[in-house]
Coordinates of C-alpha atoms and ligand atoms in Angstrom, one line a residue:
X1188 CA -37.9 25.4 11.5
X1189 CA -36.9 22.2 9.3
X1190 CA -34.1 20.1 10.0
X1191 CA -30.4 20.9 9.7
X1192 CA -30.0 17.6 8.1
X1193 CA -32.0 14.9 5.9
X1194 CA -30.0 12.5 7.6
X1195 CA -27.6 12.2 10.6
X1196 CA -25.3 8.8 10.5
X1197 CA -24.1 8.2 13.7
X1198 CA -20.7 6.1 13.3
X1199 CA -18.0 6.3 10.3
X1200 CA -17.3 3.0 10.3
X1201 CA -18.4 0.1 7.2
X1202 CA -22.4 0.5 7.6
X1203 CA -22.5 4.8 8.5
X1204 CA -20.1 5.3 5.7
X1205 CA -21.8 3.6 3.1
X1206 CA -25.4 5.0 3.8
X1207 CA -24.0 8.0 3.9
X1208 CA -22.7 8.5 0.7
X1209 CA -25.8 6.3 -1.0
X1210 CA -28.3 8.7 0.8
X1211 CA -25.9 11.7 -0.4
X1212 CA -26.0 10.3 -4.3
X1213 CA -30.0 10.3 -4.3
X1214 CA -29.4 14.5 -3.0
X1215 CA -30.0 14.0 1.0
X1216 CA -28.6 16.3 2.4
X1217 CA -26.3 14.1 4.9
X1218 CA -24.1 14.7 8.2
X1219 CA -22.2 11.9 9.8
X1220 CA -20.4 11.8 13.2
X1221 CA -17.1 9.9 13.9
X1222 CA -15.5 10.4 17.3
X1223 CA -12.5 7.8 16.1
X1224 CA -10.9 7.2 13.2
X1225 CA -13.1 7.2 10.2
X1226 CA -13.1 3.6 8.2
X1227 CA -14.2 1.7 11.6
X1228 CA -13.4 -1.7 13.2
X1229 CA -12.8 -3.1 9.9
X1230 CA -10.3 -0.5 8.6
X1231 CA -8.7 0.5 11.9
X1232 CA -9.2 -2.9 14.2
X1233 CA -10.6 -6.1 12.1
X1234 CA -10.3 -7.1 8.4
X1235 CA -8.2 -5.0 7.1
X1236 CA -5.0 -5.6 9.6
X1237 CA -6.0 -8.6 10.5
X1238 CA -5.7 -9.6 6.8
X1239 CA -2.1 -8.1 6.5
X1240 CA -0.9 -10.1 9.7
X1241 CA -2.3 -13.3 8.2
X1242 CA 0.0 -12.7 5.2
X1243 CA 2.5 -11.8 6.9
X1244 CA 2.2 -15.0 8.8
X1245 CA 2.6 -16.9 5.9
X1246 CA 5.8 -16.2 5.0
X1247 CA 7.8 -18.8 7.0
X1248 CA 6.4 -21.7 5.4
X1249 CA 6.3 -20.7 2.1
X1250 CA 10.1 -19.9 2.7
X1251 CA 10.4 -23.0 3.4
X1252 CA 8.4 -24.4 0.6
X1253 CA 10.6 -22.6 -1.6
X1254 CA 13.6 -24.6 -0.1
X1255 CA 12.0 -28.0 -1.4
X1256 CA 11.0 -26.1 -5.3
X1257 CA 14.8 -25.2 -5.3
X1258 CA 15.2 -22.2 -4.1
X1259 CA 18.1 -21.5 -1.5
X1260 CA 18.7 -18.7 0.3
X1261 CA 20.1 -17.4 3.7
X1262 CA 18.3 -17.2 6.7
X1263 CA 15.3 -14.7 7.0
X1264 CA 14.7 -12.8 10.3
X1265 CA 11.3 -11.5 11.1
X1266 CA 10.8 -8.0 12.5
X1267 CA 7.4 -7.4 14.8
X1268 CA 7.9 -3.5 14.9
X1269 CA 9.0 -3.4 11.0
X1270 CA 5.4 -5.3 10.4
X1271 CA 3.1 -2.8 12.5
X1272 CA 5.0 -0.4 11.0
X1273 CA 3.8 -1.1 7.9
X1274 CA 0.2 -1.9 8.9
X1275 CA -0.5 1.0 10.3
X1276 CA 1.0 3.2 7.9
X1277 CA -1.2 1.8 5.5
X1278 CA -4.3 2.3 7.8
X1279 CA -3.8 5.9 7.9
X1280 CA -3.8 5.6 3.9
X1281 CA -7.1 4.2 4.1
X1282 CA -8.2 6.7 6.8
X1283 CA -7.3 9.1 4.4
X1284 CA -9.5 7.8 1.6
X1285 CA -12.5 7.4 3.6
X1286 CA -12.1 11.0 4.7
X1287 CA -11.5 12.4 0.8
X1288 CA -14.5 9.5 -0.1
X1289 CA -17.1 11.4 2.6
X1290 CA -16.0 15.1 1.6
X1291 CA -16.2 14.2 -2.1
X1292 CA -20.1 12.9 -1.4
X1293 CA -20.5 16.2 0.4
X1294 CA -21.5 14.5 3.6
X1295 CA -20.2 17.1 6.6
X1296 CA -18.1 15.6 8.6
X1297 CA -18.4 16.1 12.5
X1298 CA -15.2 14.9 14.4
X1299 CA -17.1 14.2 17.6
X1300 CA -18.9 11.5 19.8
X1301 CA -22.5 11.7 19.4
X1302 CA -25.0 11.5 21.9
X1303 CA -29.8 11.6 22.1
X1304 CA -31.2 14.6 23.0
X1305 CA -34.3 13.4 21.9
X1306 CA -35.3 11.4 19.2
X1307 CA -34.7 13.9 16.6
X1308 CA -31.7 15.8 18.6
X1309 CA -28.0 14.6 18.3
X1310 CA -25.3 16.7 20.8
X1311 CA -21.7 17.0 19.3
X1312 CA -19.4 18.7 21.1
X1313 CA -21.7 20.8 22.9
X1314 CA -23.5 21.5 19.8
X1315 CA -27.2 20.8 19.0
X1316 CA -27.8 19.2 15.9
X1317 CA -31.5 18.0 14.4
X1318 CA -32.2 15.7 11.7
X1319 CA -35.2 14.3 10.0
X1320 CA -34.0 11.1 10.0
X1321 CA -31.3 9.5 11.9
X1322 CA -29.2 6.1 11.5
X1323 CA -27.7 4.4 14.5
X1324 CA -24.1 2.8 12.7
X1325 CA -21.7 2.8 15.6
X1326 CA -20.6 -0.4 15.8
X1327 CA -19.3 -3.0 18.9
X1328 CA -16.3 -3.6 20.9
X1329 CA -14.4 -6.2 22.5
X1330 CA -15.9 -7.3 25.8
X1331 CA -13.7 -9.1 28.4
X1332 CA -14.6 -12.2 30.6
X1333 CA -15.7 -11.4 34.3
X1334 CA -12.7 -13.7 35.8
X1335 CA -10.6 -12.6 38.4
X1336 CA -7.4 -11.3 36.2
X1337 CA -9.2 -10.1 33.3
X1338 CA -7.9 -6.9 33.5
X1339 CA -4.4 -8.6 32.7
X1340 CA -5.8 -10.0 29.4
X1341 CA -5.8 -8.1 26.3
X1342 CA -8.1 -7.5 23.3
X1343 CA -8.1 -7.8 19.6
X1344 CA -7.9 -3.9 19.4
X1345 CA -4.2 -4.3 21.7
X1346 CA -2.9 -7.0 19.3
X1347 CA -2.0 -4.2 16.8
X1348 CA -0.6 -1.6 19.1
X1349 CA 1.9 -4.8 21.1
X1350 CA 5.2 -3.2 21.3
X1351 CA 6.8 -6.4 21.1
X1352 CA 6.0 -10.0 19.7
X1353 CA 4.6 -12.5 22.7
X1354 CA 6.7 -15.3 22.9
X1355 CA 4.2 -17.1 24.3
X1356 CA 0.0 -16.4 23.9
X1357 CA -2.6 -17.8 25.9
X1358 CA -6.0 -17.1 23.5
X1359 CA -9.0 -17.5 25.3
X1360 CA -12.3 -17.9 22.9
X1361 CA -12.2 -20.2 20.2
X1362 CA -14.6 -18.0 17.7
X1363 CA -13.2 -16.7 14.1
X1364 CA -11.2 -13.9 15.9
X1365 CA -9.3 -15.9 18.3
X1366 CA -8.7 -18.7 15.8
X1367 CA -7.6 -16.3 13.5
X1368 CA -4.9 -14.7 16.2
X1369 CA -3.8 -18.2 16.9
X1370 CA -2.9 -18.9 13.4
X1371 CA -1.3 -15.7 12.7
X1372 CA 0.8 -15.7 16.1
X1373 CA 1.7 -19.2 15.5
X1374 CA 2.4 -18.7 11.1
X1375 CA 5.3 -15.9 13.2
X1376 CA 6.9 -18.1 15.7
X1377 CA 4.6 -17.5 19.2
X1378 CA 3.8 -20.2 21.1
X1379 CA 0.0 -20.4 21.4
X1380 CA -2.1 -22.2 23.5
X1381 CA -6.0 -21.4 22.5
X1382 CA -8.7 -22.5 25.1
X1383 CA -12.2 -22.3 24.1
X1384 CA -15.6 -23.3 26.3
X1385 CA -17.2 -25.4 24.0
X1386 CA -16.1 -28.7 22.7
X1387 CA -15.5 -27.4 19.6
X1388 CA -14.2 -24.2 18.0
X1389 CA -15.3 -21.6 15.3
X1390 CA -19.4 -22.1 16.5
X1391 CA -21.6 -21.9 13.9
X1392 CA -19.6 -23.4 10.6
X1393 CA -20.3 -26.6 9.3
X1394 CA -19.0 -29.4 11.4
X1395 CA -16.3 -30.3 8.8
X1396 CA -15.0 -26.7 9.1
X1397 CA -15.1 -27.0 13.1
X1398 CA -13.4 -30.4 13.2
X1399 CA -10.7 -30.2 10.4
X1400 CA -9.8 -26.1 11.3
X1401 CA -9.5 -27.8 14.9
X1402 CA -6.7 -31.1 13.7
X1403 CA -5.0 -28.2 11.4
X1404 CA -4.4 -26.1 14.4
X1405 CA -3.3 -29.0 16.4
X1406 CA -0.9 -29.8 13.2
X1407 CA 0.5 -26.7 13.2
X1408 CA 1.3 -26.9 17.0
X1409 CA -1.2 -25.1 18.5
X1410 CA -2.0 -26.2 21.9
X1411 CA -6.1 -26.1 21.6
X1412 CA -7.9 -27.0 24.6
X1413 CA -11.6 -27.5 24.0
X1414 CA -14.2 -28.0 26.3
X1415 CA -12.2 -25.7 29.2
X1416 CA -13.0 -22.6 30.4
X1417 CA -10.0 -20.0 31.5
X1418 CA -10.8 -19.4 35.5
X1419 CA -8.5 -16.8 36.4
X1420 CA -5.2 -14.8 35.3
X1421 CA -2.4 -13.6 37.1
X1422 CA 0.7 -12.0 37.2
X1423 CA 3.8 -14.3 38.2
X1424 CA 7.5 -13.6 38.0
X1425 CA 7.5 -16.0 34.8
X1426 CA 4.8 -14.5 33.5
X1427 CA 0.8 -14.6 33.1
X1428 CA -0.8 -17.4 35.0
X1429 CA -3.7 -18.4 33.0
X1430 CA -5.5 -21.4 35.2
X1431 CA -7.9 -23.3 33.2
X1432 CA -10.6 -25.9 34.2
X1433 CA -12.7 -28.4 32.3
X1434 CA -11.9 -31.1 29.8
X1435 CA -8.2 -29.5 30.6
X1436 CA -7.6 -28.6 34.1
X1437 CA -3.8 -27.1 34.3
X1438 CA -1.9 -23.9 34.6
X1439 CA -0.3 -22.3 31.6
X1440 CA 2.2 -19.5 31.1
X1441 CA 2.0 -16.3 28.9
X1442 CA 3.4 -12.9 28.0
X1443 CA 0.3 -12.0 26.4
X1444 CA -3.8 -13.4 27.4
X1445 CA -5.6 -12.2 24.6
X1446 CA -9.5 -12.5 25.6
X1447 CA -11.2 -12.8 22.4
X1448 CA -14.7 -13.8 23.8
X1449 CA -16.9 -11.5 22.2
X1450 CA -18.5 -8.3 21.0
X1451 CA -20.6 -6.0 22.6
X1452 CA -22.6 -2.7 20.8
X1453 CA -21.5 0.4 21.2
X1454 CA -24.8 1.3 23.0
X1455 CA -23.7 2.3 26.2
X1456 CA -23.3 5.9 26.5
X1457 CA -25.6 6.6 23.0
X1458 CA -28.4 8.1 25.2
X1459 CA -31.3 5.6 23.4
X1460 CA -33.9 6.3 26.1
X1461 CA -34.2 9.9 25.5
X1462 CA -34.6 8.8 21.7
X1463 CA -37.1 5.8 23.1
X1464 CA -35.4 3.5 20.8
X1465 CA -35.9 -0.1 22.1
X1466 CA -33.0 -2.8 22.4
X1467 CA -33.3 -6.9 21.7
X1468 CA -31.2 -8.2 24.5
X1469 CA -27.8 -6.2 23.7
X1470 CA -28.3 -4.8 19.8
X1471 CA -30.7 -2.3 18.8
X1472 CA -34.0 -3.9 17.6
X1473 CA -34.6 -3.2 14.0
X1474 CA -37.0 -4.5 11.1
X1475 CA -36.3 -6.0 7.9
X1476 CA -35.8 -2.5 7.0
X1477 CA -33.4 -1.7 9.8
X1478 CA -36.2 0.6 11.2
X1479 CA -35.7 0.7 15.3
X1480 CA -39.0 1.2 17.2
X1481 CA -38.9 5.2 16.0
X1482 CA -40.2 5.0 12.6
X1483 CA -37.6 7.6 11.5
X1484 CA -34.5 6.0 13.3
X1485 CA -33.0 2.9 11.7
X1486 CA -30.0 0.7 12.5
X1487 CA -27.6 -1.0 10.7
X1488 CA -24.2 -3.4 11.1
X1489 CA -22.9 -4.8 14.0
X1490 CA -24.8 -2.5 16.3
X1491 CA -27.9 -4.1 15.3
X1492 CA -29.6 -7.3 15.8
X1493 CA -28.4 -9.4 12.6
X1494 CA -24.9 -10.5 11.1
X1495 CA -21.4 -8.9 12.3
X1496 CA -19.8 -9.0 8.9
X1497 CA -18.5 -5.9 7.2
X1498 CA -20.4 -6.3 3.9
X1499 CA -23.6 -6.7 6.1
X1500 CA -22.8 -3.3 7.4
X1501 CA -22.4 -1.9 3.6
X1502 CA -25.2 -4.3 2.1
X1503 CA -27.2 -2.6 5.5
X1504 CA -26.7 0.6 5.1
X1505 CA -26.8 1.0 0.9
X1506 CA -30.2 -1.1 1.3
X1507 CA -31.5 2.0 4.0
X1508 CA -30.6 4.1 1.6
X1509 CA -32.1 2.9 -1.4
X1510 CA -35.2 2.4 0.3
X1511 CA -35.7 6.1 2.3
X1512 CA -34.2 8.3 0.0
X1513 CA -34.2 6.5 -3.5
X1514 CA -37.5 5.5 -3.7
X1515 CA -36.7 1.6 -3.7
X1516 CA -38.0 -1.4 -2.0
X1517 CA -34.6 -2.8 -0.8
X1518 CA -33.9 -4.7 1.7
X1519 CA -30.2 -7.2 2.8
X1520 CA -30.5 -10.8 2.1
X1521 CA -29.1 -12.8 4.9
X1522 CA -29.3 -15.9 3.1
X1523 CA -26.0 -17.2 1.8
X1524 CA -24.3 -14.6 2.7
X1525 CA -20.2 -16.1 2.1
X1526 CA -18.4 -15.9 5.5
X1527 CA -14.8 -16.7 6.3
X1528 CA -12.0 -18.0 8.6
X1529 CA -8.5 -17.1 7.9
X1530 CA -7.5 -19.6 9.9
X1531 CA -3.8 -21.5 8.3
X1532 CA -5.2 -23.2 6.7
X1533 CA -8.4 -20.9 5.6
X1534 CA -11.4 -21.7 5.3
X1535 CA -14.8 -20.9 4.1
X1536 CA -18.5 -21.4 3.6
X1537 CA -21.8 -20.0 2.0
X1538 CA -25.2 -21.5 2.5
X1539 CA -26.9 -23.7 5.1
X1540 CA -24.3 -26.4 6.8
X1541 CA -25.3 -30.3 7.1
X1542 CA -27.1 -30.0 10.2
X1543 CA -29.2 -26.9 8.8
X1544 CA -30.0 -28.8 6.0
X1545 CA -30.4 -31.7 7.9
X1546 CA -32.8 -30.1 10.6
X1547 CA -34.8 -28.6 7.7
X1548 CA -35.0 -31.4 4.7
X1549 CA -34.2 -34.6 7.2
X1550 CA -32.9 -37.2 5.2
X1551 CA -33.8 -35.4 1.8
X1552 CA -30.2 -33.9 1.5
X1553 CA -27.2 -35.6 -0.1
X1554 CA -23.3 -35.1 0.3
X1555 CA -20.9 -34.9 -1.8
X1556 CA -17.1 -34.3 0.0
X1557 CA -13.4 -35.0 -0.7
X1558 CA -10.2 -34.4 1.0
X1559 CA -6.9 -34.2 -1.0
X1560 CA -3.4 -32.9 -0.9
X1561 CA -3.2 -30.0 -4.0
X1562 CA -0.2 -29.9 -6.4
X1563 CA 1.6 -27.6 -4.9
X1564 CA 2.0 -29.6 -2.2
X1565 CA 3.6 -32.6 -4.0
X1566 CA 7.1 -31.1 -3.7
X1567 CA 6.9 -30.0 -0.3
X1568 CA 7.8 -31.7 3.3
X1569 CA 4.6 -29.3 4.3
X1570 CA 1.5 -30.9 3.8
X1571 CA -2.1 -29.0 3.8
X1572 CA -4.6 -30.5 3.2
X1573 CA -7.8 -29.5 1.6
X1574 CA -11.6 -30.2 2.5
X1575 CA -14.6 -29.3 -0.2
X1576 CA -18.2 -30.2 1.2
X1577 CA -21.5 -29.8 -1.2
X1578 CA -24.5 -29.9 0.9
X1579 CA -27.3 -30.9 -1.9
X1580 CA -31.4 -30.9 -1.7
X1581 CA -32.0 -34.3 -2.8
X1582 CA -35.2 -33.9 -4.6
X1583 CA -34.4 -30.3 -6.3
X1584 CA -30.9 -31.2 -6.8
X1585 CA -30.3 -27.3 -5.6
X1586 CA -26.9 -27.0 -3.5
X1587 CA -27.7 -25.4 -0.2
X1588 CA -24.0 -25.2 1.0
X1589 CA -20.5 -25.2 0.2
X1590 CA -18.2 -25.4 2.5
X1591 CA -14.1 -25.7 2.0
X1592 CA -10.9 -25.7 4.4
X1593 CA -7.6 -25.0 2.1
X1594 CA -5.5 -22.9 0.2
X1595 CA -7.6 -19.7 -1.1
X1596 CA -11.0 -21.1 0.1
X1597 CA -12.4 -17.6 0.8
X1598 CA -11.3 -16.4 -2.6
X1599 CA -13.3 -20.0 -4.1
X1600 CA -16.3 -19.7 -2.1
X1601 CA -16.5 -16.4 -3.1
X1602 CA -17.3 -16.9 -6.6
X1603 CA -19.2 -20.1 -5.5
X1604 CA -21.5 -17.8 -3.4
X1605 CA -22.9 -16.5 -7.0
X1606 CA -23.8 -19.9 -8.3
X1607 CA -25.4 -20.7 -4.9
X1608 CA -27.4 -17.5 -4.8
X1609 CA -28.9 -18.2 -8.2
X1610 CA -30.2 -21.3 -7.0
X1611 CA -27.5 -23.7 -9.3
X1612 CA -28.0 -27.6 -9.0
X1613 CA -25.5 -30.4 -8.8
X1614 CA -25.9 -30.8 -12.4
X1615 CA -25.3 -27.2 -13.1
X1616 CA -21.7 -27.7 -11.3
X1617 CA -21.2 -31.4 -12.9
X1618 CA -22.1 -29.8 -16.3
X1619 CA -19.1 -26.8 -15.8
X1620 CA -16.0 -28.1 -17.1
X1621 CA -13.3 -27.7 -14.4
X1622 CA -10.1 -25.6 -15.2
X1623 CA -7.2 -28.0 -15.0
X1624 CA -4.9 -28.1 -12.5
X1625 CA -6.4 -25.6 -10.1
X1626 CA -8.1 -26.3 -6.3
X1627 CA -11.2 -25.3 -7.6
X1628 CA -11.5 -27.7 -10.2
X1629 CA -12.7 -30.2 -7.6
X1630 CA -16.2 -28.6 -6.7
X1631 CA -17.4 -29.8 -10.5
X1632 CA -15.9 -33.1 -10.1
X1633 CA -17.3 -34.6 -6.9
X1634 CA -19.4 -37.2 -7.7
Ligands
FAD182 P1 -17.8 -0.2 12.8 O1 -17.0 -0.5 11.6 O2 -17.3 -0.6 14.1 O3 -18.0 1.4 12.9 C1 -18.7 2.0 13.9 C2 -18.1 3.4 14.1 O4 -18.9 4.2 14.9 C3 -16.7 3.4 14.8 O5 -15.7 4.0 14.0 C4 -16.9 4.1 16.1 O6 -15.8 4.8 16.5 C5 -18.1 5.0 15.8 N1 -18.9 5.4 16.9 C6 -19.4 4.6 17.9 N2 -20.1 5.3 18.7 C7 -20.1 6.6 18.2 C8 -20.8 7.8 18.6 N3 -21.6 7.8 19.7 N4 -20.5 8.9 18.0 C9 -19.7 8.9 16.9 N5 -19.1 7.8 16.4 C10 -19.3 6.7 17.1 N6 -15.8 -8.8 9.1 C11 -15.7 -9.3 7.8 O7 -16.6 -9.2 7.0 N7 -14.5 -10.0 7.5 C12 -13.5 -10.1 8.4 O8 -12.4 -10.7 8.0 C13 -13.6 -9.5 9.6 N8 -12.5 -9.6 10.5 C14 -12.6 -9.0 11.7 C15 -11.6 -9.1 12.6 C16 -11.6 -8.5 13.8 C17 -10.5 -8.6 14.8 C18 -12.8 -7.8 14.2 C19 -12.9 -7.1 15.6 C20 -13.9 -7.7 13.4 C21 -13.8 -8.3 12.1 N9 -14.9 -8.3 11.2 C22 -14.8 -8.9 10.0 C23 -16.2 -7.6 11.6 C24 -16.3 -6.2 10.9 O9 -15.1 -5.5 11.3 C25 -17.5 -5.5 11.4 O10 -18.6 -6.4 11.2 C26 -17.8 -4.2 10.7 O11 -16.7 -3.3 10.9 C27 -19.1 -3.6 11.3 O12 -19.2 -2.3 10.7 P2 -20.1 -1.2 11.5 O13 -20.3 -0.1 10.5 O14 -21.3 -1.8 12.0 O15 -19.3 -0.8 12.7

């Protein structure tokens, strides 16, 4: 008997949805399973209300900014229901267009958690379902610390469900996520102390990023305590007890611990020994094709071994299907690939850092940097400022990295991230004529 399906997607979230459909438009003849909402972290937990709480953080100061341009007004009250409110009615929208998206592609939806029989044999609900080929898209969740009290700490999931708005929130992990949460809670009037292992935060970005995200933060009057380590929480009359040891050794208060040290796959209960697929460390091992150790089971987004990013998961899982059912020879780039930090301010990057660069062409690279206060903020008693960092090959005169803190850096580096993919030079960028006055105008005049 041949198999029920061409392809079984296991997870509706950024990577399962977007194979699916691809493999359905070259005629596969495509299931997917979803036991939560369809859309995934980034829809239902991540970008997408993340995003909305970030503007909605914004509003405060721009208010008043609006003061010093003129503007008067009465007083503004925030409401912390009112905003959730809003978010999650528009997250059942997008539920709702991810479910008229899947049944439009005529890939068959199964509301269900599924689990290996073997590795052509998925159980649903009970039911037995076979497939040629299989794709393993289900994603990661938050995991906790393993200090006594964790239990009393919440996760990025909880911080769109709080009934009410912390007062006061002890962040521990100083990666995009928890930097993110700090700015957000402090752009709405929180007090927020953020307290991250390492020296620095945001791991990974160019030092620039880490260092001038870091003074902003402390600006802004977040309480950042790098180089500490949270040893235990727990529950006091006034509150959450967070005691914390290192660089800072003190006691802090809370109504809220959010623990945002991590991700872990959702790999647990998948059944991947009956399908003798093989792991690297926590992920799912896969090739440059996303192929897992079985030749017809592949893995894509942040359930696999490469970057947690949403359009990684798409890029992924449109790349799969390109190659296995459209007869392509496609597979993701994870060369600059544009990443973010909606920090206040935000900020943003694509291509190697300094030290990359450094590490790779020693003293061969060049930089070009400037830090300024934009226009808007001439008027204003606010002050941001903004950081642009070119990270040049010397003897090519290709730039290898941009990197920015300020106003609308993710929407600059964005565009950026096409010059850098096509390999522009220095002169290429001192050769554009800038657009006058804008931000931006500044990455072709850096000399
Ligand atoms: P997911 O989107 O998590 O989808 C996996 C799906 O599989 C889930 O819906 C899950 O319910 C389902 N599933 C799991 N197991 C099973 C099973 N056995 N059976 C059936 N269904 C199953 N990325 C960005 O690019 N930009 C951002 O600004 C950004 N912000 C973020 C903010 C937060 C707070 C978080 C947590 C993440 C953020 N991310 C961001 C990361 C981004 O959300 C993920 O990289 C992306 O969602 C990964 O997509 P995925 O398809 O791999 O997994």
């Amino acid at each position: 008997m041949g198999s029920q399906f061409d392809l079984f997607v296991i997870g509706g979230g950024s990577g399962g949805i977007a194979a699916a459909r691809q493999a359905a438009k070259y005629g596969a003849k495509v299931g997917l399973a979803e036991f939560n909402r369809l859309g995934g972290t980034c829809v239902n937990r991540g970008c997408i209300p993340k995003k909305l709480m970030v503007h909605a953080s914004h509003f405060f100061a721009q208010m008043e900014d609006a003061r010093d341009y003129g503007w008067d007004g009465g007083e503004l009250s925030f409401n912390w229901q009112k905003l959730l409110q809003m978010v999650h009615q528009e997250l059942k929208r997008l539920n709702g267009v991810y479910l008229q998206m899947l049944a439009k592609s005529e890939v068959e939806l199964f509301q269900g958690y599924a689990k290996f029989v073997d590795d052509h044999t998925l159980e649903i609900n009970g039911q037995q379902i076979n497939a040629d080929k299989i794709l393993i898209a289900v994603g990661g969740h938050p995991a906790k610390p393993g200090f006594p009290g964790s239990n009393l700490t919440i996760t990025s999931d909880d911080m769109f469900d709080l009934k009410e708005q912390p007062q006061r929130i002890a962040i521990i992990g100083g990666g995009y996520i928890g930097v993110e949460f700090a700015c957000i809670m402090n752009g709405l009037g929180s007090e927020v102390q953020l307290i991250h292992r390492h020296d620095r935060i945001l791991g990974g970005f160019d030092r620039d990023i880490r260092t001038g995200v870091e003074e902003a933060l402390k600006q802004h009057g977040i309480k950042v305590c790098c180089g500490s380590e949270a040893q235990k929480v727990e529950e006091t009359p006034g509150g959450l007890k967070v005691t914390v040891e290192g660089t800072y050794n003190q006691t802090c208060l809370a109504d809220v611990v959010l623990s945002a040290t991590g991700r872990r796959p959702n790999l647990d209960r998948l059944g991947l020994d009956s399908a003798g697929v093989e792991l690297d460390e926590l992920q799912v091992a896969v090739n440059k094709y996303n192929q897992t150790s079985q030749g017809h089971i592949y893995a894509v987004g942040d359930c696999a071994n490469k970057l947690n990013l949403t359009p990684v998961a798409i890029n992924e899982g449109r790349a799969f299907a390109d190659t296995v059912f459209g007869g392509k020879d496609r597979v993701m780039i994870y060369e600059n690939v544009p990443t973010a930090v909606f920090s206040t301010p935000e900020a943003a990057s694509v291509g190697m850092t300094e030290t990359a660069a450094y590490e790779k062409y020693g003293r061969g690279i060049k930089i070009y940097s400037t830090n300024f206060c934009p226009t808007y903020y001439s008027l204003t008693s606010r002050k941001e400022r903004t950081m642009i960092k070119l990270v040049v090959h010397g003897e090519t005169d290709q730039v290898l990295g941009v990197h920015m803190i300020g106003d609308s850096s993710a929407e600059i580096v964005q565009t950026i991230a096409i010059a850098i993919k096509m390999g522009a030079t220095k002169a290429d960028f001192d050769a554009t004529v800038g657009l006058h006055p804008t931000i931006a105008e500044e990455l072709v005049t850096l000399r």
